[in-house]
PDB file of C-alpha atoms in Angstrom:
ATOM      1  CA  MET A   1      29.233 122.363 116.610  1.00 53.00           C
ATOM      2  CA  THR A   2      26.205 121.121 114.725  1.00 58.00           C
ATOM      3  CA  THR A   3      26.886 118.094 112.520  1.00 60.00           C
ATOM      4  CA  THR A   4      24.484 117.331 109.709  1.00 66.00           C
ATOM      5  CA  HIS A   5      23.616 113.695 109.626  1.00 67.00           C
ATOM      6  CA  THR A   6      20.919 111.507 108.255  1.00 70.00           C
ATOM      7  CA  PRO A   7      18.844 110.067 111.025  1.00 67.00           C
ATOM      8  CA  LEU A   8      17.930 106.416 111.014  1.00 61.00           C
ATOM      9  CA  PRO A   9      14.376 105.547 109.990  1.00 63.00           C
ATOM     10  CA  ALA A  10      11.892 105.152 112.780  1.00 61.00           C
ATOM     11  CA  PRO A  11      11.484 101.586 114.011  1.00 54.00           C
ATOM     12  CA  PRO A  12       8.545  99.813 112.501  1.00 55.00           C
ATOM     13  CA  THR A  13       5.615  99.823 114.846  1.00 55.00           C
ATOM     14  CA  SER A  14       4.159  96.569 113.595  1.00 54.00           C
ATOM     15  CA  ASN A  15       7.041  94.375 114.644  1.00 63.00           C
ATOM     16  CA  ALA A  16       7.942  94.547 118.328  1.00 67.00           C
ATOM     17  CA  ASP A  17      11.050  92.369 117.748  1.00 72.00           C
ATOM     18  CA  THR A  18      12.890  95.028 115.716  1.00 83.00           C
ATOM     19  CA  ALA A  19      12.057  97.990 118.029  1.00 85.00           C
ATOM     20  CA  PRO A  20      14.868  97.280 120.560  1.00 86.00           C
ATOM     21  CA  VAL A  21      17.435  97.015 117.732  1.00 89.00           C
ATOM     22  CA  ALA A  22      16.267 100.217 116.075  1.00 88.00           C
ATOM     23  CA  HIS A  23      16.294 101.991 119.441  1.00 90.00           C
ATOM     24  CA  ALA A  24      19.815 100.778 120.064  1.00 90.00           C
ATOM     25  CA  LEU A  25      20.859 101.951 116.634  1.00 92.00           C
ATOM     26  CA  GLN A  26      19.417 105.437 117.222  1.00 93.00           C
ATOM     27  CA  ALA A  27      21.160 105.596 120.604  1.00 92.00           C
ATOM     28  CA  ALA A  28      24.404 104.596 118.971  1.00 93.00           C
ATOM     29  CA  GLU A  29      23.949 107.240 116.297  1.00 94.00           C
ATOM     30  CA  ARG A  30      23.338 109.904 118.930  1.00 94.00           C
ATOM     31  CA  SER A  31      26.532 108.731 120.703  1.00 94.00           C
ATOM     32  CA  VAL A  32      28.615 108.896 117.490  1.00 94.00           C
ATOM     33  CA  VAL A  33      27.195 112.444 116.737  1.00 94.00           C
ATOM     34  CA  HIS A  34      28.136 113.533 120.287  1.00 95.00           C
ATOM     35  CA  LEU A  35      31.567 112.139 120.111  1.00 95.00           C
ATOM     36  CA  THR A  36      32.160 113.711 116.719  1.00 96.00           C
ATOM     37  CA  GLU A  37      31.156 117.104 118.226  1.00 96.00           C
ATOM     38  CA  GLN A  38      33.542 116.612 121.146  1.00 96.00           C
ATOM     39  CA  VAL A  39      36.428 115.728 118.787  1.00 96.00           C
ATOM     40  CA  ALA A  40      35.756 118.810 116.708  1.00 96.00           C
ATOM     41  CA  ASP A  41      35.619 120.992 119.809  1.00 96.00           C
ATOM     42  CA  LEU A  42      38.899 119.522 121.154  1.00 96.00           C
ATOM     43  CA  SER A  43      40.485 120.022 117.736  1.00 97.00           C
ATOM     44  CA  ARG A  44      39.449 123.702 117.790  1.00 97.00           C
ATOM     45  CA  GLN A  45      40.865 124.113 121.272  1.00 97.00           C
ATOM     46  CA  GLY A  46      44.113 122.551 120.228  1.00 97.00           C
ATOM     47  CA  VAL A  47      44.356 124.876 117.217  1.00 97.00           C
ATOM     48  CA  HIS A  48      43.688 127.878 119.408  1.00 97.00           C
ATOM     49  CA  ALA A  49      46.271 126.831 121.951  1.00 97.00           C
ATOM     50  CA  VAL A  50      48.945 126.402 119.229  1.00 97.00           C
ATOM     51  CA  GLN A  51      47.983 129.808 117.838  1.00 97.00           C
ATOM     52  CA  ASP A  52      48.208 131.466 121.253  1.00 98.00           C
ATOM     53  CA  THR A  53      51.561 129.835 121.929  1.00 98.00           C
ATOM     54  CA  ALA A  54      52.922 130.825 118.599  1.00 98.00           C
ATOM     55  CA  GLN A  55      51.840 134.488 119.220  1.00 98.00           C
ATOM     56  CA  GLN A  56      53.599 134.374 122.630  1.00 98.00           C
ATOM     57  CA  VAL A  57      56.761 133.036 121.068  1.00 98.00           C
ATOM     58  CA  ARG A  58      56.674 135.746 118.402  1.00 98.00           C
ATOM     59  CA  GLN A  59      56.231 138.437 121.137  1.00 98.00           C
ATOM     60  CA  ARG A  60      59.093 137.067 123.175  1.00 98.00           C
ATOM     61  CA  MET A  61      61.314 136.862 120.145  1.00 98.00           C
ATOM     62  CA  GLN A  62      60.504 140.429 119.264  1.00 98.00           C
ATOM     63  CA  HIS A  63      61.222 141.561 122.748  1.00 98.00           C
ATOM     64  CA  ALA A  64      64.612 139.735 122.776  1.00 97.00           C
ATOM     65  CA  ASN A  65      65.381 141.352 119.410  1.00 97.00           C
ATOM     66  CA  ASP A  66      64.535 144.767 120.713  1.00 97.00           C
ATOM     67  CA  CYS A  67      66.604 144.272 123.891  1.00 97.00           C
ATOM     68  CA  THR A  68      69.571 143.032 121.825  1.00 94.00           C
ATOM     69  CA  ALA A  69      69.330 146.002 119.468  1.00 96.00           C
ATOM     70  CA  ALA A  70      69.145 148.436 122.402  1.00 96.00           C
ATOM     71  CA  TYR A  71      72.243 146.782 124.018  1.00 95.00           C
ATOM     72  CA  VAL A  72      74.228 146.984 120.848  1.00 95.00           C
ATOM     73  CA  ARG A  73      73.263 150.695 120.513  1.00 96.00           C
ATOM     74  CA  THR A  74      74.301 151.502 124.091  1.00 97.00           C
ATOM     75  CA  GLN A  75      77.317 149.086 124.388  1.00 96.00           C
ATOM     76  CA  PRO A  76      78.656 148.649 120.844  1.00 96.00           C
ATOM     77  CA  LEU A  77      82.279 147.723 121.858  1.00 97.00           C
ATOM     78  CA  LYS A  78      81.096 145.188 124.387  1.00 96.00           C
ATOM     79  CA  ALA A  79      78.585 143.686 121.863  1.00 96.00           C
ATOM     80  CA  VAL A  80      81.391 143.231 119.223  1.00 96.00           C
ATOM     81  CA  LEU A  81      83.717 141.664 121.719  1.00 96.00           C
ATOM     82  CA  MET A  82      81.090 139.239 122.940  1.00 95.00           C
ATOM     83  CA  ALA A  83      80.159 138.309 119.440  1.00 96.00           C
ATOM     84  CA  ALA A  84      83.822 137.657 118.595  1.00 97.00           C
ATOM     85  CA  ALA A  85      84.247 135.611 121.781  1.00 97.00           C
ATOM     86  CA  LEU A  86      81.223 133.496 121.021  1.00 97.00           C
ATOM     87  CA  GLY A  87      82.370 132.967 117.496  1.00 97.00           C
ATOM     88  CA  ALA A  88      85.838 131.832 118.660  1.00 97.00           C
ATOM     89  CA  LEU A  89      84.199 129.464 121.188  1.00 97.00           C
ATOM     90  CA  ALA A  90      82.008 128.001 118.429  1.00 97.00           C
ATOM     91  CA  VAL A  91      85.087 127.359 116.295  1.00 97.00           C
ATOM     92  CA  VAL A  92      86.925 125.675 119.181  1.00 96.00           C
ATOM     93  CA  VAL A  93      83.874 123.501 120.007  1.00 96.00           C
ATOM     94  CA  LEU A  94      83.331 122.523 116.400  1.00 95.00           C
ATOM     95  CA  ASN A  95      87.131 121.648 116.002  1.00 94.00           C
ATOM     96  CA  TRP A  96      86.958 119.601 119.180  1.00 93.00           C
ATOM     97  CA  VAL A  97      83.844 117.686 118.115  1.00 92.00           C
ATOM     98  CA  GLY A  98      85.357 117.145 114.652  1.00 89.00           C
ATOM     99  CA  ARG A  99      88.543 115.643 116.145  1.00 88.00           C
ATOM    100  CA  ARG A 100      86.549 113.329 118.434  1.00 83.00           C
ATOM    101  CA  GLY A 101      84.604 112.094 115.415  1.00 74.00           C
ATOM    102  CA  ASP A 102      87.826 111.258 113.554  1.00 71.00           C
ATOM    103  CA  LYS A 103      89.219 109.239 116.467  1.00 66.00           C
ATOM    104  CA  SER A 104      86.176 106.970 116.523  1.00 56.00           C
ATOM    105  CA  HIS A 105      86.951 105.569 113.014  1.00 55.00           C
TER     106      HIS A 105
END
């Protein structure tokens, strides 16, 4: 990434005392520009990693959805019985958690 920046003015040639300071400032400026570019590159890599992970999750979710739909088509009775059993289990767990919460008061 190329960052546009305003370079520092060249050190005055007539005063030898200010040359080391100006040189140090220019070196610091180059370091800041370099670090800024590194941060931008890392940010881009992070964004790409998140996008890739999101795409993988979408693909896995679609695959799971397709597998579930195929199972329901081939085993409709089992699918309905499993759904009913899971629903009943959820009700039991929620009732149990609700009762435990009431006892703590």
